[in-house]
């Protein structure tokens, strides 16, 4: 039977590691006392312990196999299977994951992915530059002007700040429409179209109507705060309209920040976000205002881009307050399959935003040549 | 201006506590360097530090006021405002929350709530008994028979195990229909209707169609894994159909489990879940297989039931493997406004499930009299 292999590290386990592994295997698959599981259901549905290994005096690695059909070919259910109730167990962290081909081929994965984005912006090789429209409270004209100058400078991708949220659709349409026109205006003069990704929030009809507006403006995609909206909800809503989907990590730090608990960054904002179908995934990485906790940014880049069934690669995006002076070093460190999100530091250039964008792109071009 | 007052405890802050408080206030509201915020926007949109207080040698309390309109009258956006990017800050935990009346009246709150559930089950006073249909992999007939015997014994509420998920709607309809008929059959003989709450999962149309089926079977409500599906998504989808909504805490342990990070249980599974409109909220509490981490179960019960604007109280449900022998002590400890979820321990009674349910209800009745 096809298994999902999940590896947890437990620190200072509250019982014998083998017993804890059995408990997790049962909790996450059938959540019922062993005596009440008929053998036929145990054979087909019960999680099983594959390996228990001491790592040091405090830590143990527990490898557990879950029957793959328990994920029900749904990203949400996969998350639930891997870290639902066990999230309440002390000091348990999911650190590794191997999925069978049967499940990989049943999950959506990116519709456009890294290559689709490269094609859309017309950049084959170098690392991409992304900026952010903010602050909330600004007029549509102010934000559109930022977008215009970034796009005129040759910037690749501009997204709405995820703090920008409208309660009424007319305000949303006005703001997003103004930015879309600015991008179009820049494209007329540069001959190249910057990708503009508005932020869509909320739920139900309100969320759907925002996506309709984005699609009606012929915009390529959107940003969602997927860990607020629900990863699968965001995936489903954007996919139905064939929009590019940028997944923002707001609130995901509750999974990743502790070294002893939660889910490793490379799995959460890497593998799982890619499986859900994000075309772009923002994560903190090194440097800047927000940094990843204990997991390596390279592992997250790898999870987003390495071979994974037939799934397209997702574009890794380093966010969290990266600065212009970190661009070259970041691109040299991580290679060209990357976007660096520079928000405040680029917007601080004021009148020189267009020139600063142009310079930043030249820097990224050089960094790529140097690699 | 109306403010949302959020209190964070930070342990071993990575900078001066006052500077960290300013950083959080800015990060969560406008996420941009201070120089780029015009004064008019700062006045109306920027979070502000209300108080910084040393608690002991390691810990500081930071009270921050956010302009209430930043929540956009959306539960998801409120979550994002309170713990979006700051989730990536080390050792920061949200521990207290005060909302202005303007926001309280704009958020849905429970549609039925504790009183609606008491009315539906016809129990005025005592603590309620809930059980769980499982394991996944069982036939619809097997699960329906469990429901029948629990309902015949006088049980109050039965929910699907949140591991039970169907990929196709026919299977869902068959299973849920069988259980609904069993409940109806029991009601014919007892004259009292047990509440049956099926588990609904997935996203988009698939999720909506499951809710349609539940509504078409005249069932009173559903269970969702709200921290997988998205709290606001679950709230919106159930509310539109006027269904009772039981919010299951799967995956919420990533917020609550660490004592130094995340969001306190009484806020997450109490206040915020109630604001979203859950009629019933499951949380671990004391005793049994899963226990709450650092937060007091009483604080969560209070958050769900105490006066909060004009919002109806939510029924607190203690889950996580509670046993029959804990019923009386739990009801005596926490009072009658409570449901205790007894799954495996009740199902283990096998042939005696009906009698055991009957006995458990008598125990709860006595416990209420003793209080």
XYZ file of C-alpha atoms in Angstrom:
742
model
C 0.000 0.000 0.000
C 1.244 3.505 -0.821
C 2.439 5.330 2.273
C 3.045 8.949 3.160
C 6.263 8.905 5.178
C 6.398 11.647 7.798
C 9.386 12.191 10.068
C 8.900 13.990 13.353
C 11.628 15.051 15.769
C 10.527 14.909 19.371
C 12.525 16.664 22.064
C 12.439 15.355 25.650
C 9.564 12.953 24.879
C 6.892 12.638 27.577
C 6.969 8.816 27.328
C 9.078 6.082 25.730
C 9.847 7.229 22.159
C 8.451 4.000 20.689
C 5.188 4.433 22.593
C 4.973 8.057 21.515
C 5.516 7.069 17.884
C 2.680 4.508 18.128
C 0.459 7.127 19.740
C 1.107 9.654 16.966
C 0.561 7.038 14.254
C -2.831 6.204 15.756
C -3.823 9.767 16.716
C -3.267 11.110 13.228
C -4.881 8.286 11.294
C -7.837 6.880 13.260
C -7.784 8.607 16.674
C -9.263 5.733 18.612
C -8.086 3.155 21.151
C -6.360 0.217 19.478
C -8.902 -2.354 20.727
C -11.658 -0.683 18.725
C -9.880 -0.963 15.395
C -10.879 -4.120 13.484
C -7.928 -5.812 11.796
C -9.217 -5.078 8.300
C -9.383 -1.349 9.066
C -6.007 -1.415 10.823
C -4.456 -2.944 7.720
C -5.866 -0.323 5.387
C -6.186 2.820 7.554
C -3.892 2.775 10.584
C -0.644 4.731 10.601
C 2.403 2.604 11.349
C 5.764 3.260 12.944
C 8.562 2.807 10.412
C 11.560 3.830 12.507
C 12.516 5.315 15.871
C 16.029 6.639 16.242
C 17.835 8.536 19.008
C 19.515 11.681 17.657
C 21.137 12.836 20.881
C 20.367 12.730 24.579
C 17.188 14.751 24.222
C 15.917 14.174 20.708
C 14.451 11.266 18.783
C 13.462 10.911 15.168
C 10.121 9.149 14.639
C 9.298 8.025 11.112
C 5.655 7.188 10.578
C 3.886 5.813 7.519
C 0.307 6.868 6.815
C -1.777 5.116 4.150
C -1.764 7.657 1.308
C -5.513 7.483 0.713
C -6.055 9.076 4.149
C -5.110 12.419 2.574
C -8.244 12.082 0.416
C -6.341 13.821 -2.407
C -6.979 17.113 -0.595
C -4.256 19.489 0.528
C -6.202 20.450 3.660
C -6.662 16.837 4.629
C -2.954 16.181 4.043
C -2.124 19.022 6.455
C -4.609 17.588 8.927
C -3.144 14.109 8.601
C 0.408 15.349 9.134
C -0.157 17.805 11.970
C -3.797 17.957 13.110
C -4.217 16.720 16.663
C -0.506 16.084 17.115
C -0.119 19.866 17.146
C -1.282 19.580 20.777
C 1.488 17.118 21.668
C 4.439 18.787 23.397
C 7.732 19.283 21.548
C 6.894 17.432 18.326
C 8.099 18.903 15.031
C 7.460 17.612 11.509
C 10.782 17.779 9.690
C 10.608 15.502 6.672
C 8.030 14.200 4.248
C 8.009 11.710 1.381
C 4.884 11.280 -0.731
C 4.094 8.421 -3.102
C 3.585 9.161 -6.782
C -0.088 8.256 -6.498
C -0.673 11.205 -4.161
C 1.692 13.560 -5.998
C -0.241 13.050 -9.186
C -3.569 13.608 -7.410
C -2.602 16.986 -5.928
C -2.775 20.096 -8.079
C 0.712 21.617 -7.899
C 1.444 24.945 -9.604
C -0.547 25.731 -12.713
C 1.951 28.306 -13.982
C 4.933 27.883 -11.688
C 8.404 29.323 -11.980
C 8.557 28.854 -15.759
C 5.162 30.440 -16.286
C 6.290 33.480 -14.342
C 9.596 33.733 -16.192
C 7.683 33.592 -19.454
C 5.181 36.214 -18.326
C 7.877 38.699 -17.319
C 10.202 37.788 -20.179
C 13.229 37.028 -18.009
C 15.005 33.757 -18.734
C 17.814 33.724 -16.286
C 18.360 36.255 -13.553
C 16.762 36.501 -10.109
C 13.585 38.604 -10.141
C 12.773 41.783 -8.250
C 9.445 42.168 -6.482
C 8.127 45.185 -4.621
C 5.095 45.932 -2.488
C 2.429 48.642 -2.713
C 1.863 50.257 0.683
C 1.060 51.694 3.186
C -2.617 50.933 3.686
C -4.524 54.207 3.880
C -2.837 55.623 0.773
C -4.989 56.812 -2.117
C -5.351 54.586 -5.192
C -3.467 57.259 -7.130
C -0.514 57.164 -4.738
C -0.248 53.378 -4.939
C -0.714 53.395 -8.707
C 2.095 55.912 -9.014
C 4.436 53.605 -7.063
C 3.485 50.759 -9.377
C 4.036 52.959 -12.427
C 7.521 54.025 -11.416
C 8.588 50.502 -10.411
C 7.299 49.129 -13.710
C 8.945 51.929 -15.710
C 12.225 51.081 -13.996
C 11.830 47.553 -15.343
C 10.664 45.902 -12.106
C 9.391 42.342 -12.516
C 6.580 41.813 -10.025
C 4.597 44.156 -7.795
C 2.182 42.930 -5.171
C -0.270 44.618 -2.831
C 0.767 44.695 0.782
C -1.234 42.014 2.567
C -2.403 44.642 5.054
C -4.427 46.281 2.286
C -7.950 44.927 2.604
C -11.211 46.453 1.494
C -14.635 45.745 2.925
C -16.467 46.942 -0.136
C -15.912 45.822 -3.669
C -16.136 49.252 -5.280
C -13.154 50.491 -3.273
C -11.286 47.310 -4.176
C -12.119 47.736 -7.855
C -11.076 51.400 -7.875
C -7.721 50.783 -6.232
C -6.831 47.648 -8.170
C -8.058 49.218 -11.402
C -5.846 52.274 -10.884
C -2.779 50.090 -10.322
C -3.631 47.896 -13.310
C -3.837 50.973 -15.546
C -0.496 52.222 -14.228
C 1.134 48.903 -15.104
C -0.440 49.035 -18.553
C 0.813 52.570 -19.061
C 4.345 51.525 -18.129
C 4.138 48.538 -20.470
C 3.263 50.882 -23.342
C 6.493 52.795 -22.803
C 8.855 49.938 -21.846
C 7.437 47.236 -24.098
C 7.509 44.800 -21.178
C 4.730 43.995 -18.731
C 5.388 43.969 -14.997
C 3.219 41.436 -13.134
C 0.788 43.094 -10.750
C -0.725 40.835 -8.066
C -3.509 42.389 -5.960
C -4.237 41.112 -2.469
C -7.498 39.220 -2.057
C -8.897 38.551 1.420
C -12.068 37.554 3.215
C -14.275 34.561 2.528
C -17.165 33.174 0.526
C -18.860 35.473 -1.984
C -16.850 38.497 -0.915
C -13.598 36.708 -1.709
C -14.982 35.292 -4.969
C -16.148 38.726 -6.178
C -12.677 40.162 -5.628
C -11.230 37.365 -7.765
C -13.845 38.095 -10.427
C -12.762 41.731 -10.481
C -9.099 40.747 -10.791
C -9.932 38.402 -13.667
C -12.123 41.018 -15.377
C -9.188 43.461 -15.319
C -7.085 40.860 -17.148
C -4.588 40.815 -14.313
C -2.366 37.722 -14.153
C -2.813 36.711 -10.516
C -3.289 37.506 -6.851
C -1.758 37.360 -3.360
C -3.492 35.526 -0.526
C -2.627 35.093 3.127
C -3.089 31.366 2.796
C -2.554 30.490 6.459
C -5.390 32.836 7.359
C -7.729 31.980 4.478
C -6.937 28.277 4.498
C -4.272 26.915 2.130
C -6.664 24.734 0.152
C -9.345 27.420 0.032
C -6.864 29.851 -1.506
C -5.565 27.191 -3.902
C -9.015 26.225 -5.093
C -10.298 29.775 -5.595
C -7.311 30.964 -7.619
C -7.029 27.774 -9.668
C -10.612 27.889 -10.871
C -9.841 31.187 -12.577
C -6.412 30.092 -13.818
C -4.840 32.974 -11.910
C -1.236 32.971 -10.799
C -1.169 32.526 -7.054
C 1.319 34.115 -4.689
C 1.069 32.592 -1.213
C 2.020 34.976 1.600
C 3.238 33.403 4.864
C 1.438 35.670 7.362
C 0.617 33.669 10.522
C 2.666 30.670 9.328
C 5.307 31.563 11.918
C 3.158 29.742 14.483
C 4.222 26.552 12.723
C 7.822 27.385 11.991
C 9.183 29.629 14.734
C 9.830 27.137 17.520
C 12.742 24.771 17.009
C 11.008 22.042 19.047
C 7.457 22.236 17.770
C 5.422 22.713 14.623
C 6.448 22.158 11.020
C 9.778 22.929 9.376
C 9.789 25.961 7.058
C 11.014 23.994 4.055
C 8.005 21.667 4.381
C 5.384 24.283 5.220
C 6.318 27.160 2.911
C 8.148 24.835 0.527
C 6.753 21.371 -0.189
C 3.201 21.798 1.129
C 2.692 25.227 -0.430
C 3.960 23.862 -3.756
C 1.716 20.790 -3.530
C -1.234 23.129 -2.996
C -0.317 24.842 -6.240
C 1.242 28.180 -5.318
C 3.096 29.654 -8.279
C 5.060 31.897 -5.943
C 5.780 31.333 -2.231
C 7.114 34.051 0.053
C 9.198 33.039 3.055
C 11.555 35.034 5.269
C 14.963 33.525 4.559
C 18.118 35.240 5.843
C 18.730 38.934 6.326
C 16.321 41.825 6.722
C 13.654 42.611 9.284
C 12.155 39.128 9.519
C 14.275 36.016 9.284
C 13.390 32.362 9.167
C 13.799 30.667 12.476
C 15.588 27.390 12.576
C 15.271 26.165 9.037
C 17.571 26.848 6.203
C 16.411 29.110 3.398
C 18.239 26.895 0.934
C 16.159 23.909 2.020
C 13.013 25.926 1.317
C 14.269 27.000 -2.120
C 15.096 23.375 -2.856
C 11.698 22.133 -1.708
C 10.029 24.636 -4.038
C 12.137 23.868 -7.096
C 13.539 20.350 -6.942
C 12.041 17.409 -8.795
C 8.742 16.402 -7.131
C 6.598 13.978 -9.123
C 5.460 15.823 -12.208
C 4.793 19.043 -10.324
C 6.049 22.306 -11.735
C 8.533 24.260 -9.598
C 7.259 27.199 -7.535
C 9.146 30.496 -7.582
C 10.837 31.023 -4.176
C 10.393 34.616 -2.961
C 12.509 35.964 -0.113
C 10.488 38.514 1.846
C 10.403 40.080 5.282
C 12.128 43.428 4.776
C 14.988 42.625 2.430
C 17.083 45.631 1.357
C 18.592 46.755 -1.937
C 22.099 46.270 -0.556
C 21.306 42.580 0.051
C 20.192 41.839 -3.509
C 23.478 40.822 -5.030
C 24.621 38.762 -2.099
C 21.229 37.018 -1.928
C 21.187 36.183 -5.629
C 24.785 34.951 -5.464
C 23.968 32.832 -2.428
C 20.802 31.247 -3.771
C 21.127 31.395 -7.537
C 18.811 32.868 -10.142
C 15.617 30.885 -9.509
C 14.398 33.332 -6.974
C 12.543 36.597 -6.471
C 13.694 39.011 -3.804
C 10.972 41.149 -2.234
C 12.244 44.656 -1.521
C 9.464 46.812 -0.127
C 10.231 49.755 2.166
C 13.868 50.093 1.117
C 12.883 50.604 -2.512
C 9.896 52.821 -1.741
C 12.236 54.969 0.397
C 13.975 56.034 -2.805
C 11.068 58.412 -3.401
C 11.659 60.430 -6.549
C 14.401 58.002 -7.512
C 12.266 54.894 -7.384
C 12.431 54.322 -11.130
C 16.214 54.749 -11.273
C 16.737 52.638 -8.158
C 14.646 49.844 -9.666
C 16.683 50.023 -12.868
C 19.929 49.852 -10.881
C 18.659 46.934 -8.789
C 17.884 44.954 -11.928
C 21.353 45.615 -13.306
C 22.783 44.384 -10.002
C 20.738 41.196 -10.239
C 21.852 40.718 -13.850
C 25.503 40.991 -12.802
C 24.993 38.694 -9.845
C 23.583 36.060 -12.185
C 26.570 36.366 -14.529
C 28.936 36.012 -11.579
C 27.361 32.783 -10.333
C -10.581 56.451 17.617
C -11.710 52.930 18.559
C -8.774 50.692 19.321
C -8.252 46.951 19.485
C -6.045 46.432 22.534
C -3.737 43.442 22.187
C -1.368 42.353 24.942
C 1.666 40.276 24.017
C 4.106 38.682 26.431
C 7.633 38.585 25.089
C 10.249 36.346 26.695
C 13.930 37.287 26.477
C 13.263 40.054 23.916
C 15.795 40.377 21.110
C 15.974 44.172 21.588
C 14.823 46.809 24.092
C 11.206 45.957 25.004
C 10.017 49.457 24.074
C 11.650 49.192 20.647
C 10.159 45.741 20.136
C 6.708 47.039 21.043
C 7.053 49.848 18.492
C 8.228 47.348 15.886
C 5.235 45.057 16.476
C 2.797 47.974 16.393
C 4.168 49.016 13.005
C 4.665 45.511 11.594
C 1.086 44.468 12.251
C -0.615 47.649 11.081
C 1.306 49.150 8.153
C 4.506 47.078 7.782
C 6.650 49.881 6.458
C 9.530 52.027 7.709
C 8.301 54.912 9.853
C 9.668 57.624 7.509
C 7.326 56.476 4.740
C 4.159 56.896 6.778
C 2.553 60.325 6.244
C 1.259 61.850 9.473
C -2.368 61.624 8.381
C -2.044 57.880 7.783
C -0.077 57.384 11.002
C -2.903 59.054 12.925
C -5.587 56.852 11.433
C -3.800 53.573 10.640
C -0.638 53.055 12.690
C -0.643 50.755 15.699
C 0.517 52.443 18.899
C 2.248 51.275 22.045
C -0.033 51.664 25.050
C 2.123 50.128 27.768
C 5.360 48.208 28.312
C 5.796 46.473 31.646
C 8.446 44.128 33.039
C 6.871 40.969 34.473
C 10.041 39.321 35.708
C 13.675 39.110 34.683
C 12.891 37.507 31.342
C 9.380 38.574 30.404
C 7.702 41.800 29.401
C 4.098 42.641 28.722
C 3.550 44.802 25.638
C 0.116 46.360 25.193
C -0.550 47.636 21.704
C -3.536 49.513 20.316
C -4.574 48.925 16.707
C -7.159 51.162 15.016
C -10.244 48.952 14.990
C -11.047 49.591 11.330
C -7.857 47.723 10.369
C -9.738 44.481 11.090
C -12.040 45.374 8.164
C -14.909 43.737 10.098
C -13.500 40.373 8.981
C -12.485 37.606 11.360
C -9.611 36.558 9.110
C -8.276 40.073 8.948
C -8.558 40.383 12.735
C -6.424 37.232 13.081
C -3.971 38.664 10.588
C -3.817 41.983 12.413
C -3.201 40.308 15.767
C -0.699 37.645 14.753
C 0.183 37.782 11.042
C 3.827 38.689 10.489
C 4.584 38.858 14.210
C 4.220 35.074 14.189
C 7.772 35.119 12.810
C 9.108 37.153 15.739
C 10.825 35.000 18.347
C 9.137 34.341 21.704
C 6.088 36.589 21.299
C 2.730 35.341 22.592
C -0.653 37.058 22.352
C -2.263 36.705 25.777
C -5.032 39.293 26.054
C -7.442 41.112 23.808
C -10.009 43.860 24.256
C -12.241 44.845 21.354
C -14.326 48.009 21.048
C -18.111 47.711 20.741
C -17.960 48.984 17.169
C -15.991 45.877 16.125
C -17.927 43.479 18.367
C -21.163 44.534 16.723
C -19.662 44.168 13.242
C -18.515 40.571 13.743
C -20.993 37.739 13.417
C -20.783 35.835 16.699
C -22.769 32.635 17.202
C -26.065 32.394 15.369
C -27.461 29.708 17.684
C -24.945 29.565 20.525
C -25.159 27.784 23.833
C -28.840 28.614 24.326
C -29.768 27.488 20.832
C -28.103 24.148 21.487
C -29.759 23.717 24.879
C -33.099 24.405 23.236
C -32.431 21.974 20.396
C -31.523 19.111 22.747
C -34.122 20.066 25.358
C -31.704 20.247 28.279
C -31.931 23.354 30.435
C -29.320 22.837 33.045
C -26.857 19.998 33.117
C -23.593 19.572 31.253
C -24.048 17.847 27.889
C -22.574 14.601 26.618
C -21.075 14.397 23.140
C -19.644 11.374 21.372
C -17.804 10.744 18.138
C -18.497 8.379 15.237
C -15.345 6.480 14.260
C -13.069 4.909 13.136
C -12.719 6.012 9.513
C -13.014 2.970 7.279
C -16.138 1.690 9.039
C -19.278 1.051 7.003
C -22.105 3.609 7.103
C -24.212 0.956 8.844
C -21.644 0.489 11.597
C -21.395 4.227 12.261
C -25.168 4.639 12.080
C -25.574 1.883 14.632
C -23.237 3.696 17.050
C -25.293 6.856 16.562
C -28.513 4.929 17.120
C -27.401 3.399 20.381
C -25.959 6.654 21.727
C -29.162 8.499 20.835
C -31.349 5.759 22.314
C -29.356 6.057 25.538
C -30.321 9.723 25.609
C -27.002 11.165 24.388
C -27.093 14.852 23.519
C -24.727 15.431 20.599
C -22.894 13.101 18.234
C -20.316 14.317 15.760
C -18.353 12.668 12.986
C -14.705 12.104 13.747
C -12.762 14.794 11.896
C -10.662 12.069 10.278
C -13.707 10.950 8.304
C -13.463 12.649 4.932
C -14.941 11.618 1.616
C -13.650 12.526 -1.809
C -16.944 11.869 -3.529
C -20.292 13.281 -2.602
C -22.281 10.076 -3.040
C -20.236 8.328 -0.370
C -20.655 11.349 1.878
C -24.415 11.396 1.286
C -24.763 7.667 1.946
C -22.855 7.737 5.209
C -24.389 10.947 6.565
C -27.840 9.864 5.437
C -27.530 6.537 7.275
C -26.537 8.298 10.495
C -29.317 10.877 10.105
C -31.878 8.086 9.741
C -30.509 6.349 12.830
C -30.910 9.549 14.848
C -34.445 9.939 13.531
C -35.260 6.355 14.438
C -33.992 6.904 17.988
C -36.011 10.123 18.253
C -39.165 8.202 17.356
C -38.629 5.898 20.320
C -37.220 8.356 22.879
C -39.242 11.429 21.938
C -36.066 13.523 22.056
C -33.737 14.356 19.191
C -29.976 13.937 19.558
C -27.981 16.496 17.538
C -25.958 14.877 14.776
C -23.144 16.994 13.318
C -21.394 15.551 10.229
C -17.834 16.544 9.377
C -17.433 18.732 6.313
C -13.998 19.199 4.740
C -12.319 20.353 1.552
C -12.799 23.620 -0.278
C -14.809 25.508 -2.864
C -17.653 23.675 -4.583
C -16.811 20.343 -2.985
C -17.193 21.843 0.485
C -20.352 23.718 -0.507
C -22.003 20.594 -1.920
C -21.396 18.726 1.335
C -23.118 21.554 3.213
C -26.010 21.394 0.748
C -26.398 17.683 1.458
C -26.375 18.282 5.218
C -29.019 20.993 4.840
C -31.134 18.821 2.527
C -31.160 16.075 5.191
C -32.577 18.620 7.677
C -29.584 18.082 9.940
C -28.935 20.884 12.442
C -25.246 21.557 11.839
C -21.720 20.455 11.021
C -18.157 20.070 12.300
C -15.263 21.788 10.549
C -11.524 21.741 11.179
C -11.482 25.521 11.139
C -7.720 25.947 11.484
C -7.255 23.841 8.366
C -10.167 25.241 6.337
C -9.690 28.826 7.501
C -11.718 30.117 10.455
C -13.584 32.744 8.460
C -14.172 30.388 5.537
C -15.819 27.862 7.869
C -17.825 30.601 9.604
C -19.115 32.054 6.363
C -20.058 28.748 4.762
C -22.034 27.446 7.744
C -23.691 30.769 8.524
C -25.115 31.183 5.043
C -27.136 28.019 5.590
C -28.022 28.845 9.207
C -26.341 25.624 10.317
C -25.017 25.109 13.820
C -21.253 25.166 13.648
C -18.918 23.074 15.775
C -15.337 24.251 15.424
C -12.738 21.501 15.913
C -9.245 22.592 17.038
C -7.128 20.292 14.832
C -3.838 22.030 13.983
C -4.550 24.905 16.430
C -1.917 23.468 18.759
C 0.699 25.232 16.631
C -0.628 28.460 18.141
C -1.226 27.307 21.683
C 1.322 24.652 22.587
C 4.414 26.755 23.285
C 4.357 28.837 26.455
C 6.546 31.513 24.880
C 5.048 31.842 21.405
C 1.744 31.915 19.600
C -1.702 32.737 20.913
C -3.207 31.767 24.270
C -5.844 29.001 24.142
C -8.532 31.127 25.785
C -8.142 33.723 23.012
C -7.762 31.337 20.079
C -10.304 28.626 20.886
C -12.307 30.971 23.112
C -12.719 34.625 22.134
C -11.679 34.450 18.478
C -13.633 31.274 17.735
C -16.711 32.833 19.374
C -16.279 36.090 17.451
C -16.191 34.046 14.253
C -19.542 32.578 15.214
C -18.898 29.021 16.345
C -21.884 27.654 18.254
C -19.680 24.979 19.808
C -15.898 25.079 20.299
C -13.841 22.010 21.176
C -10.630 22.480 23.125
C -8.495 20.007 25.084
C -8.807 21.201 28.684
C -7.526 19.027 31.543
C -7.421 15.244 31.727
C -7.489 12.625 29.027
C -5.229 11.875 26.103
C -4.688 15.460 24.947
C -4.442 18.325 27.382
C -4.226 22.046 26.898
C -0.722 23.342 27.219
C -0.150 26.369 29.330
C -3.547 28.000 29.390
C -6.289 27.346 31.832
C -9.391 25.540 30.659
C -11.476 27.777 32.888
C -10.208 30.853 31.043
C -11.331 29.266 27.764
C -14.781 28.421 29.160
C -15.066 31.994 30.416
C -13.995 33.480 27.080
C -16.685 31.418 25.336
C -19.510 32.269 27.729
C -18.876 35.573 29.492
C -20.472 38.852 28.437
C -18.923 40.026 25.143
C -20.766 42.854 23.408
C -24.104 41.471 22.332
C -22.627 38.169 21.195
C -24.308 34.952 22.215
C -22.244 32.523 24.304
C -20.601 29.558 22.590
C -20.906 26.090 24.135
C -17.467 25.027 25.486
C -16.695 21.403 24.590
C -13.882 19.548 26.347
C -12.340 17.052 23.931
C -9.113 15.152 23.438
C -9.880 11.712 24.830
C -11.938 12.422 27.945
C -13.221 9.323 29.783
C -16.507 8.397 31.400
C -14.865 8.341 34.825
C -13.900 12.002 34.374
C -17.420 13.232 33.610
C -18.598 14.037 37.106
C -15.389 15.651 38.229
C -15.243 17.734 35.025
C -18.824 18.935 35.357
C -18.294 19.754 39.020
C -15.121 21.617 38.220
C -16.468 23.673 35.338
C -20.200 23.889 35.921
C -23.089 22.949 33.666
C -22.442 25.201 30.644
C -20.270 22.632 29.000
C -20.254 19.575 26.785
C -17.801 16.765 27.485
C -16.663 14.813 24.451
C -16.255 11.114 25.290
C -15.285 9.153 22.211
C -13.300 5.927 22.499
C -14.139 5.303 26.148
C -17.869 5.278 25.392
C -17.523 3.340 22.143
C -15.505 0.730 24.081
C -18.692 -0.188 25.933
C -19.729 -2.163 22.851
C -23.034 -3.898 23.460
C -23.559 -1.711 26.516
C -23.212 1.604 24.695
C -26.870 2.523 25.203
C -26.820 1.706 28.926
C -23.457 3.419 29.428
C -24.779 6.568 27.761
C -27.834 6.494 29.976
C -25.643 6.104 33.077
C -23.323 8.914 31.966
C -26.261 11.287 31.631
C -27.477 10.388 35.102
C -23.978 11.103 36.406
C -23.981 14.502 34.726
C -27.420 15.226 36.147
C -26.190 14.428 39.665
C -23.018 16.460 39.165
C -25.140 19.455 38.248
C -27.301 19.056 41.348
C -24.187 18.830 43.498
C -22.693 22.083 42.198
